[in-house]
Short mmCIF file of C-alpha atoms and ligand atoms in Angstrom, two decimals:
data_model
loop_
_atom_site.label_atom_id
_atom_site.label_comp_id
_atom_site.label_asym_id
_atom_site.label_seq_id
_atom_site.Cartn_x
_atom_site.Cartn_y
_atom_site.Cartn_z
CA MET A 19 83.53 -4.65 -202.86
CA ALA A 20 80.50 -6.71 -203.89
CA LEU A 21 80.73 -10.48 -204.10
CA GLU A 22 80.57 -11.46 -207.77
CA LEU A 23 80.77 -14.67 -209.76
CA VAL A 24 81.82 -15.12 -213.37
CA THR A 25 82.05 -18.54 -215.00
CA ALA A 26 83.27 -20.01 -218.28
CA GLY A 27 83.49 -23.50 -219.70
CA GLU A 28 81.86 -26.03 -222.00
CA SER A 29 80.61 -29.51 -221.09
CA HIS A 30 83.28 -31.40 -223.05
CA GLY A 31 85.88 -28.63 -223.26
CA PRO A 32 89.08 -28.76 -221.22
CA ALA A 33 87.65 -27.33 -217.99
CA LEU A 34 85.06 -25.22 -216.20
CA VAL A 35 86.26 -22.01 -214.62
CA ALA A 36 84.81 -19.71 -211.95
CA ILE A 37 86.16 -16.41 -210.70
CA VAL A 38 84.76 -15.23 -207.38
CA SER A 39 85.64 -11.64 -206.57
CA GLY A 40 84.84 -9.58 -203.50
CA LEU A 41 85.70 -12.19 -200.87
CA PRO A 42 87.29 -10.75 -197.73
CA ALA A 43 90.90 -11.66 -196.98
CA GLY A 44 91.56 -14.31 -194.35
CA LEU A 45 88.73 -16.73 -195.07
CA VAL A 46 89.98 -20.30 -194.56
CA LEU A 47 88.92 -22.68 -197.34
CA ASP A 48 89.01 -26.44 -197.00
CA LYS A 49 89.62 -28.33 -200.26
CA ASP A 50 87.97 -31.45 -198.85
CA LEU A 51 84.74 -29.55 -198.15
CA ILE A 52 84.62 -28.12 -201.70
CA ASP A 53 85.43 -31.53 -203.20
CA GLY A 54 82.79 -33.05 -200.91
CA ASP A 55 80.14 -30.77 -202.42
CA LEU A 56 81.39 -31.53 -205.94
CA HIS A 57 81.08 -35.22 -205.11
CA ARG A 58 77.54 -34.79 -203.75
CA ARG A 59 76.50 -33.07 -206.99
CA GLN A 60 77.70 -36.05 -209.00
CA GLN A 61 75.63 -38.53 -207.00
CA GLY A 62 71.98 -39.30 -207.32
CA TYR A 63 69.79 -41.84 -208.99
CA GLY A 64 69.40 -41.65 -212.76
CA ARG A 65 72.64 -39.89 -213.65
CA SER A 66 74.38 -40.53 -216.97
CA PRO A 67 77.42 -42.81 -217.40
CA ARG A 68 79.30 -39.52 -217.77
CA GLN A 69 79.48 -39.42 -213.98
CA GLN A 70 81.65 -42.54 -213.99
CA ILE A 71 84.15 -40.67 -216.14
CA GLU A 72 84.22 -37.47 -214.09
CA ARG A 73 85.71 -37.24 -210.61
CA ASP A 74 85.17 -33.55 -210.00
CA GLU A 75 87.81 -31.87 -207.92
CA VAL A 76 88.61 -28.20 -207.41
CA GLU A 77 91.87 -26.58 -208.44
CA VAL A 78 92.68 -23.07 -207.31
CA LEU A 79 94.77 -20.92 -209.61
CA ALA A 80 94.62 -17.56 -207.83
CA GLY A 81 93.38 -15.68 -204.80
CA LEU A 82 94.40 -18.23 -202.17
CA ARG A 83 97.63 -18.72 -200.23
CA HIS A 84 98.15 -21.54 -197.75
CA GLY A 85 94.39 -22.09 -197.66
CA ARG A 86 93.45 -18.47 -196.87
CA THR A 87 91.81 -16.02 -199.24
CA LEU A 88 93.89 -13.00 -200.16
CA GLY A 89 90.96 -10.63 -200.74
CA THR A 90 91.75 -10.83 -204.47
CA PRO A 91 89.82 -12.67 -207.21
CA LEU A 92 89.63 -16.38 -206.44
CA ALA A 93 90.04 -18.51 -209.59
CA LEU A 94 88.52 -22.00 -209.40
CA VAL A 95 88.89 -24.71 -212.02
CA VAL A 96 87.09 -28.05 -212.41
CA ARG A 97 88.61 -30.13 -215.20
CA ASN A 98 86.51 -32.24 -217.58
CA ARG A 99 88.14 -35.67 -217.59
CA ASP A 100 85.91 -36.60 -220.53
CA HIS A 101 87.66 -33.93 -222.61
CA GLU A 102 90.31 -36.45 -223.61
CA ASN A 103 87.58 -38.25 -225.60
CA TRP A 104 86.68 -34.95 -227.27
CA ALA A 105 90.18 -33.57 -227.74
CA TRP A 106 89.69 -33.07 -231.50
CA GLY A 107 85.95 -32.29 -231.41
CA MET A 108 86.21 -29.70 -228.64
CA SER A 109 89.70 -28.38 -229.31
CA PRO A 110 89.76 -24.66 -228.48
CA TRP A 111 92.19 -24.11 -231.36
CA PRO A 112 91.80 -25.46 -234.92
CA PRO A 113 92.39 -29.19 -234.37
CA GLU A 114 95.42 -30.90 -235.81
CA GLY A 115 95.39 -34.29 -237.47
CA GLU A 116 92.48 -36.42 -238.67
CA PRO A 117 89.14 -36.12 -236.88
CA ALA A 118 89.09 -38.57 -233.97
CA GLY A 119 86.95 -39.25 -230.91
CA LYS A 120 83.62 -37.58 -230.15
CA GLY A 121 82.10 -34.34 -231.42
CA THR A 122 83.60 -34.55 -234.91
CA LYS A 123 80.29 -34.51 -236.79
CA GLU A 124 78.06 -31.45 -236.97
CA VAL A 125 74.87 -31.65 -234.92
CA THR A 126 71.88 -30.43 -236.98
CA LEU A 127 68.99 -32.08 -235.10
CA PRO A 128 67.94 -29.71 -232.29
CA ARG A 129 66.34 -31.31 -229.23
CA PRO A 130 63.02 -29.80 -228.10
CA GLY A 131 63.50 -28.42 -224.58
CA HIS A 132 67.25 -27.84 -224.92
CA ALA A 133 68.90 -24.57 -225.96
CA ASP A 134 69.80 -26.18 -229.31
CA LEU A 135 67.40 -24.43 -231.69
CA ALA A 136 67.24 -21.06 -229.97
CA GLY A 137 71.04 -21.01 -229.65
CA ALA A 138 71.66 -21.99 -233.28
CA LEU A 139 69.27 -19.29 -234.54
CA LYS A 140 70.48 -16.60 -232.15
CA TYR A 141 74.19 -17.06 -232.77
CA GLY A 142 74.00 -18.18 -236.41
CA LEU A 143 75.51 -21.60 -235.71
CA ALA A 144 75.77 -24.36 -238.32
CA ASP A 145 76.75 -26.90 -235.64
CA VAL A 146 74.27 -27.05 -232.75
CA ARG A 147 77.13 -28.33 -230.57
CA ASP A 148 78.37 -24.74 -230.39
CA ALA A 149 75.20 -23.94 -228.43
CA LEU A 150 74.61 -27.08 -226.41
CA GLU A 151 78.08 -27.31 -224.92
CA ARG A 152 77.74 -24.15 -222.86
CA ALA A 153 74.02 -24.61 -222.22
CA SER A 154 74.74 -28.03 -220.65
CA ALA A 155 74.15 -28.54 -216.94
CA ARG A 156 77.75 -29.68 -216.64
CA HIS A 157 78.24 -25.97 -215.95
CA THR A 158 76.71 -26.46 -212.50
CA ALA A 159 79.94 -28.09 -211.28
CA VAL A 160 81.68 -24.73 -210.90
CA ILE A 161 78.53 -23.16 -209.49
CA VAL A 162 78.77 -25.76 -206.72
CA ALA A 163 82.48 -25.00 -206.18
CA ALA A 164 81.70 -21.27 -205.87
CA GLY A 165 78.71 -22.06 -203.63
CA SER A 166 80.98 -24.07 -201.37
CA VAL A 167 83.23 -21.03 -200.96
CA ALA A 168 80.13 -18.95 -200.19
CA LYS A 169 79.12 -21.51 -197.54
CA ALA A 170 82.52 -21.06 -195.87
CA LEU A 171 81.90 -17.31 -195.68
CA LEU A 172 78.36 -17.82 -194.34
CA ALA A 173 79.63 -20.26 -191.71
CA GLU A 174 81.55 -17.31 -190.20
CA LEU A 175 78.12 -15.78 -189.45
CA GLY A 176 76.58 -19.04 -188.27
CA VAL A 177 74.46 -19.30 -191.43
CA ARG A 178 74.01 -22.64 -193.18
CA ALA A 179 72.08 -23.66 -196.29
CA GLU A 180 70.94 -27.17 -197.11
CA GLY A 181 69.20 -28.54 -200.19
CA ARG A 182 67.04 -31.65 -200.46
CA VAL A 183 64.73 -33.37 -202.93
CA LEU A 184 60.99 -33.08 -202.30
CA THR A 185 59.90 -35.37 -205.13
CA GLU A 186 58.56 -38.67 -203.82
CA ASN A 187 59.32 -42.15 -205.22
CA LEU A 188 62.13 -40.72 -207.29
CA GLU A 189 63.89 -44.05 -207.86
CA THR A 190 60.72 -45.74 -209.12
CA ARG A 191 59.93 -42.79 -211.38
CA VAL A 192 63.48 -42.93 -212.76
CA ASP A 193 63.33 -46.69 -213.32
CA ASP A 194 59.98 -46.42 -215.09
CA ALA A 195 61.12 -43.51 -217.24
CA ARG A 196 64.39 -45.21 -218.17
CA ALA A 197 62.50 -48.36 -219.20
CA ASP A 198 60.41 -46.15 -221.50
CA ARG A 199 63.56 -44.36 -222.75
CA ASP A 200 62.14 -41.20 -221.20
CA THR A 201 63.25 -38.68 -218.54
CA VAL A 202 61.85 -37.11 -215.34
CA GLY A 203 62.09 -33.85 -213.43
CA GLY A 204 61.22 -33.02 -209.84
CA ILE A 205 61.17 -30.47 -207.04
CA VAL A 206 63.94 -29.46 -204.65
CA GLU A 207 63.95 -27.26 -201.56
CA VAL A 208 66.70 -25.26 -199.91
CA ARG A 209 66.46 -24.09 -196.31
CA ALA A 210 68.91 -21.62 -194.84
CA GLN A 211 69.11 -21.26 -191.05
CA GLY A 212 70.68 -18.50 -188.99
CA VAL A 213 70.09 -15.80 -191.60
CA PRO A 214 69.80 -12.45 -189.80
CA PRO A 215 66.97 -10.07 -190.62
CA GLY A 216 67.97 -7.31 -193.01
CA LEU A 217 69.65 -9.06 -195.97
CA GLY A 218 68.48 -7.62 -199.29
CA SER A 219 66.48 -4.43 -199.70
CA TYR A 220 63.11 -3.24 -200.96
CA ALA A 221 64.84 -0.12 -202.31
CA THR A 222 65.25 -1.58 -205.81
CA LYS A 223 64.10 -4.72 -207.59
CA GLU A 224 67.71 -5.77 -208.05
CA GLU A 225 68.40 -5.67 -204.32
CA ARG A 226 65.37 -7.72 -203.27
CA LEU A 227 66.65 -10.96 -201.79
CA ASP A 228 63.73 -12.99 -203.19
CA ALA A 229 64.39 -11.58 -206.67
CA ARG A 230 68.07 -12.48 -206.43
CA LEU A 231 67.35 -15.99 -205.23
CA ALA A 232 64.74 -16.51 -207.94
CA ALA A 233 67.07 -15.21 -210.66
CA SER A 234 69.88 -17.46 -209.51
CA LEU A 235 67.68 -20.56 -209.38
CA MET A 236 65.85 -19.73 -212.62
CA GLY A 237 69.26 -19.24 -214.19
CA THR A 238 70.01 -22.89 -213.45
CA GLN A 239 69.59 -25.41 -216.26
CA ALA A 240 66.15 -27.11 -216.43
CA VAL A 241 64.54 -24.97 -213.70
CA LYS A 242 61.10 -23.74 -214.81
CA GLY A 243 59.59 -22.59 -211.54
CA VAL A 244 60.74 -21.04 -208.26
CA GLU A 245 58.75 -20.25 -205.14
CA ILE A 246 59.67 -18.60 -201.88
CA GLY A 247 57.99 -19.96 -198.78
CA GLU A 248 54.49 -21.15 -199.57
CA GLY A 249 54.66 -19.28 -202.88
CA PHE A 250 51.83 -20.23 -205.26
CA GLU A 251 49.82 -21.75 -202.43
CA LEU A 252 49.45 -18.30 -200.80
CA ALA A 253 47.44 -17.03 -203.75
CA SER A 254 44.39 -19.06 -202.72
CA ARG A 255 44.55 -18.22 -199.00
CA ARG A 256 43.05 -15.35 -197.06
CA GLY A 257 45.41 -12.76 -195.63
CA SER A 258 44.67 -14.00 -192.11
CA GLU A 259 46.08 -17.41 -193.11
CA ALA A 260 48.87 -16.22 -195.34
CA HIS A 261 51.07 -14.10 -193.08
CA ASP A 262 53.29 -14.83 -190.12
CA GLU A 263 52.30 -13.10 -186.88
CA ILE A 264 55.07 -11.32 -185.00
CA LEU A 265 55.89 -12.58 -181.49
CA ARG A 266 58.57 -11.85 -178.92
CA ASP A 267 60.22 -13.83 -176.13
CA GLU A 268 63.46 -13.51 -174.14
CA ARG A 269 65.48 -14.21 -177.30
CA GLY A 270 63.83 -11.43 -179.23
CA LEU A 271 61.40 -11.18 -182.14
CA TYR A 272 60.27 -14.33 -183.93
CA ARG A 273 57.40 -16.01 -185.82
CA GLU A 274 55.62 -19.24 -185.13
CA THR A 275 54.80 -19.80 -188.80
CA ASN A 276 57.03 -19.18 -191.81
CA ARG A 277 54.75 -18.98 -194.82
CA ALA A 278 56.81 -16.10 -196.21
CA GLY A 279 59.87 -18.34 -196.40
CA GLY A 280 61.91 -15.89 -194.33
CA ILE A 281 61.56 -12.93 -196.71
CA GLU A 282 59.19 -9.95 -196.47
CA GLY A 283 59.45 -6.92 -198.74
CA GLY A 284 62.48 -8.46 -200.39
CA VAL A 285 64.34 -8.46 -197.06
CA SER A 286 65.20 -11.44 -194.84
CA ASN A 287 63.06 -11.31 -191.66
CA GLY A 288 65.10 -13.58 -189.38
CA GLU A 289 63.21 -16.80 -190.04
CA ALA A 290 64.64 -19.65 -192.11
CA ILE A 291 64.89 -18.87 -195.82
CA VAL A 292 62.85 -21.50 -197.68
CA VAL A 293 63.05 -21.69 -201.48
CA ARG A 294 61.82 -24.35 -203.90
CA ALA A 295 62.68 -24.98 -207.52
CA ALA A 296 60.85 -27.12 -210.06
CA MET A 297 62.95 -28.93 -212.65
CA LYS A 298 61.53 -29.98 -215.99
CA PRO A 299 62.27 -33.49 -217.33
CA LEU A 300 65.65 -33.45 -219.09
CA PRO A 301 65.34 -32.79 -222.81
CA THR A 302 67.69 -35.43 -224.22
CA LEU A 303 65.44 -38.45 -224.75
CA MET A 304 66.58 -41.88 -225.85
CA LYS A 305 63.17 -42.03 -227.58
CA PRO A 306 63.58 -38.78 -229.48
CA LEU A 307 60.92 -36.15 -230.12
CA ALA A 308 60.12 -34.67 -233.52
CA THR A 309 62.36 -31.94 -234.85
CA VAL A 310 63.58 -30.47 -238.12
CA ASP A 311 67.01 -31.11 -239.62
CA LEU A 312 68.47 -27.61 -239.77
CA GLN A 313 70.69 -28.58 -242.72
CA THR A 314 67.95 -30.02 -244.98
CA GLY A 315 64.79 -28.42 -243.54
CA GLU A 316 63.21 -31.88 -243.48
CA PRO A 317 61.28 -33.40 -240.57
CA ALA A 318 63.54 -35.59 -238.43
CA GLN A 319 64.07 -37.02 -234.98
CA ALA A 320 66.01 -35.08 -232.35
CA LEU A 321 69.61 -35.78 -231.43
CA VAL A 322 70.09 -38.80 -229.18
CA GLU A 323 73.14 -38.38 -226.94
CA ARG A 324 74.23 -40.01 -223.73
CA SER A 325 72.35 -38.17 -220.99
CA ASP A 326 70.89 -38.35 -217.51
CA THR A 327 67.41 -39.83 -216.90
CA ALA A 328 67.10 -37.50 -213.91
CA ALA A 329 69.31 -34.95 -212.19
CA VAL A 330 66.96 -33.84 -209.42
CA GLU A 331 69.31 -34.89 -206.63
CA ALA A 332 72.10 -32.96 -208.33
CA LEU A 333 69.80 -29.94 -208.53
CA ALA A 334 69.31 -30.06 -204.74
CA VAL A 335 73.08 -29.55 -204.35
CA VAL A 336 73.23 -26.91 -207.09
CA ALA A 337 70.25 -25.01 -205.64
CA GLU A 338 71.95 -25.08 -202.23
CA ALA A 339 75.01 -23.51 -203.86
CA CYS A 340 72.90 -20.84 -205.61
CA VAL A 341 71.12 -19.91 -202.38
CA ALA A 342 74.41 -19.89 -200.44
CA PHE A 343 76.05 -17.64 -203.00
CA GLU A 344 73.16 -15.13 -202.97
CA LEU A 345 73.04 -15.10 -199.18
CA ALA A 346 76.80 -14.60 -199.03
CA ARG A 347 76.52 -11.79 -201.57
CA ALA A 348 73.74 -10.09 -199.60
CA SER A 349 75.73 -10.56 -196.36
CA LYS A 350 78.79 -8.99 -197.94
CA ASP A 351 76.65 -6.07 -199.17
CA LYS A 352 75.35 -5.54 -195.66
CA PHE A 353 78.44 -6.15 -193.53
CA GLY A 354 81.26 -5.21 -195.94
CA GLY A 355 84.82 -5.79 -194.79
CA ASP A 356 88.11 -6.23 -196.62
CA ALA A 357 89.41 -8.43 -193.79
CA LEU A 358 87.28 -11.34 -192.58
CA GLY A 359 87.41 -9.93 -189.03
CA ASP A 360 85.77 -6.68 -190.22
CA PHE A 361 82.96 -8.65 -191.83
CA VAL A 362 82.37 -10.76 -188.71
CA SER A 363 82.60 -7.77 -186.34
CA ALA A 364 80.06 -5.78 -188.35
CA HIS A 365 77.65 -8.72 -188.14
CA ARG A 366 78.18 -9.00 -184.38
CA ALA A 367 77.65 -5.26 -183.83
CA TYR A 368 74.46 -5.41 -185.90
CA LEU A 369 73.08 -8.30 -183.84
CA GLU A 370 73.77 -6.29 -180.69
CA ARG A 371 71.68 -3.45 -182.09
CA ILE A 372 68.60 -5.45 -183.12
CA ASP A 373 66.08 -7.37 -181.02
CA TRP A 374 66.75 -10.75 -182.65
CA SER A 375 68.97 -13.73 -182.08
CA PRO A 376 69.45 -16.91 -184.10
CA ARG A 377 67.35 -19.91 -183.04
C1 EPS B 24 74.03 -32.76 -219.88
C2 EPS B 24 74.23 -33.98 -220.50
C3 EPS B 24 75.05 -35.06 -219.87
C4 EPS B 24 75.07 -34.84 -218.38
C5 EPS B 24 75.60 -33.44 -218.15
C6 EPS B 24 74.56 -32.45 -218.55
O1 EPS B 24 76.40 -35.00 -220.26
P1 EPS B 24 76.99 -35.95 -221.39
O2 EPS B 24 76.31 -35.49 -222.64
O3 EPS B 24 78.47 -35.68 -221.40
O4 EPS B 24 76.64 -37.35 -220.97
O5 EPS B 24 75.79 -35.83 -217.71
O6 EPS B 24 75.93 -33.23 -216.82
C7 EPS B 24 77.22 -33.40 -216.46
C8 EPS B 24 78.18 -33.82 -217.23
C9 EPS B 24 77.44 -33.04 -215.07
O7 EPS B 24 78.59 -33.17 -214.59
O8 EPS B 24 76.47 -32.63 -214.41
C10 EPS B 24 73.29 -31.70 -220.56
O9 EPS B 24 73.07 -31.81 -221.77
O10 EPS B 24 72.85 -30.73 -219.91
#
């Protein structure tokens, strides 16, 4: 069965939920490791005061017994502590009593760059909050929880993924932007080591590993660009300087360069997978941009809400989770296995067949 992820949850609703199906039975999960990743995602310079309210922690409602997966859907929950301040405004059922707390007034001032306007038009919403709550990057908390589970599965194959920020002088850029009541974006990179050749397939667009990685990263809030390996840079090079020559030593086939970022023809080639994502500056500005009041049709200033000045460091953790999940999915497609041992044995047998070993 294929590894799949379904999520639900709003930023200030009761909780975020993820269901991961297709995991083999017998995978040991460590709550501290998942909570550690959730904690990493909350860190970083320029985050909103919201992060002092939240202390993200995973709860498991199904699919796990005594710390081992059952081979059945794994249900993960991350509660929103801030929900208690929005209990009326974000009540799933018609709220009782007088309006109290946050989210009680309709939002009619869409923020340029957020999903506000497109969401309100698409779904016919009078209150833009009905769009922005799900569009919010708060959603990435459960993506990280699911990615952490994927990392546990990949660790069984000796594969590890790690995200980092590439943007320089981030703290200064954040300080300057905050002083101007503005926001900043940045670039992150994920490298995955130990990935065997042969994950993904050129047979269909959907199976191409680069396409899957790009879709997952592009599907992350605020990401506007993705490149694999040297990506855009390759366009201006000659072929002789763009590809990675094939070499062989006693450990098998390898490359000395990795401009392809570990993927050729949509298939992993045994080198490190290298993926970058560019994040736009966050769209909630304390110095708002021009908009139109959707209720009156008059020119106005966009909604000003508590928000992050930057979330680039968080994106590095989220991108790591996205890459880990896609690599775990592609590994599961290739090696199968209802029991963890079947999955690991298939990987081992495959490595015995091919002229490659991890470096
Ligand atoms: C977000 C707005 C801010 C961020 C939030 C994403 O939330 P709030 O409006 O509650 O201050 O802090 O990110 C998180 C809560 C999180 O945990 O990452 C947005 O509009 O996308």
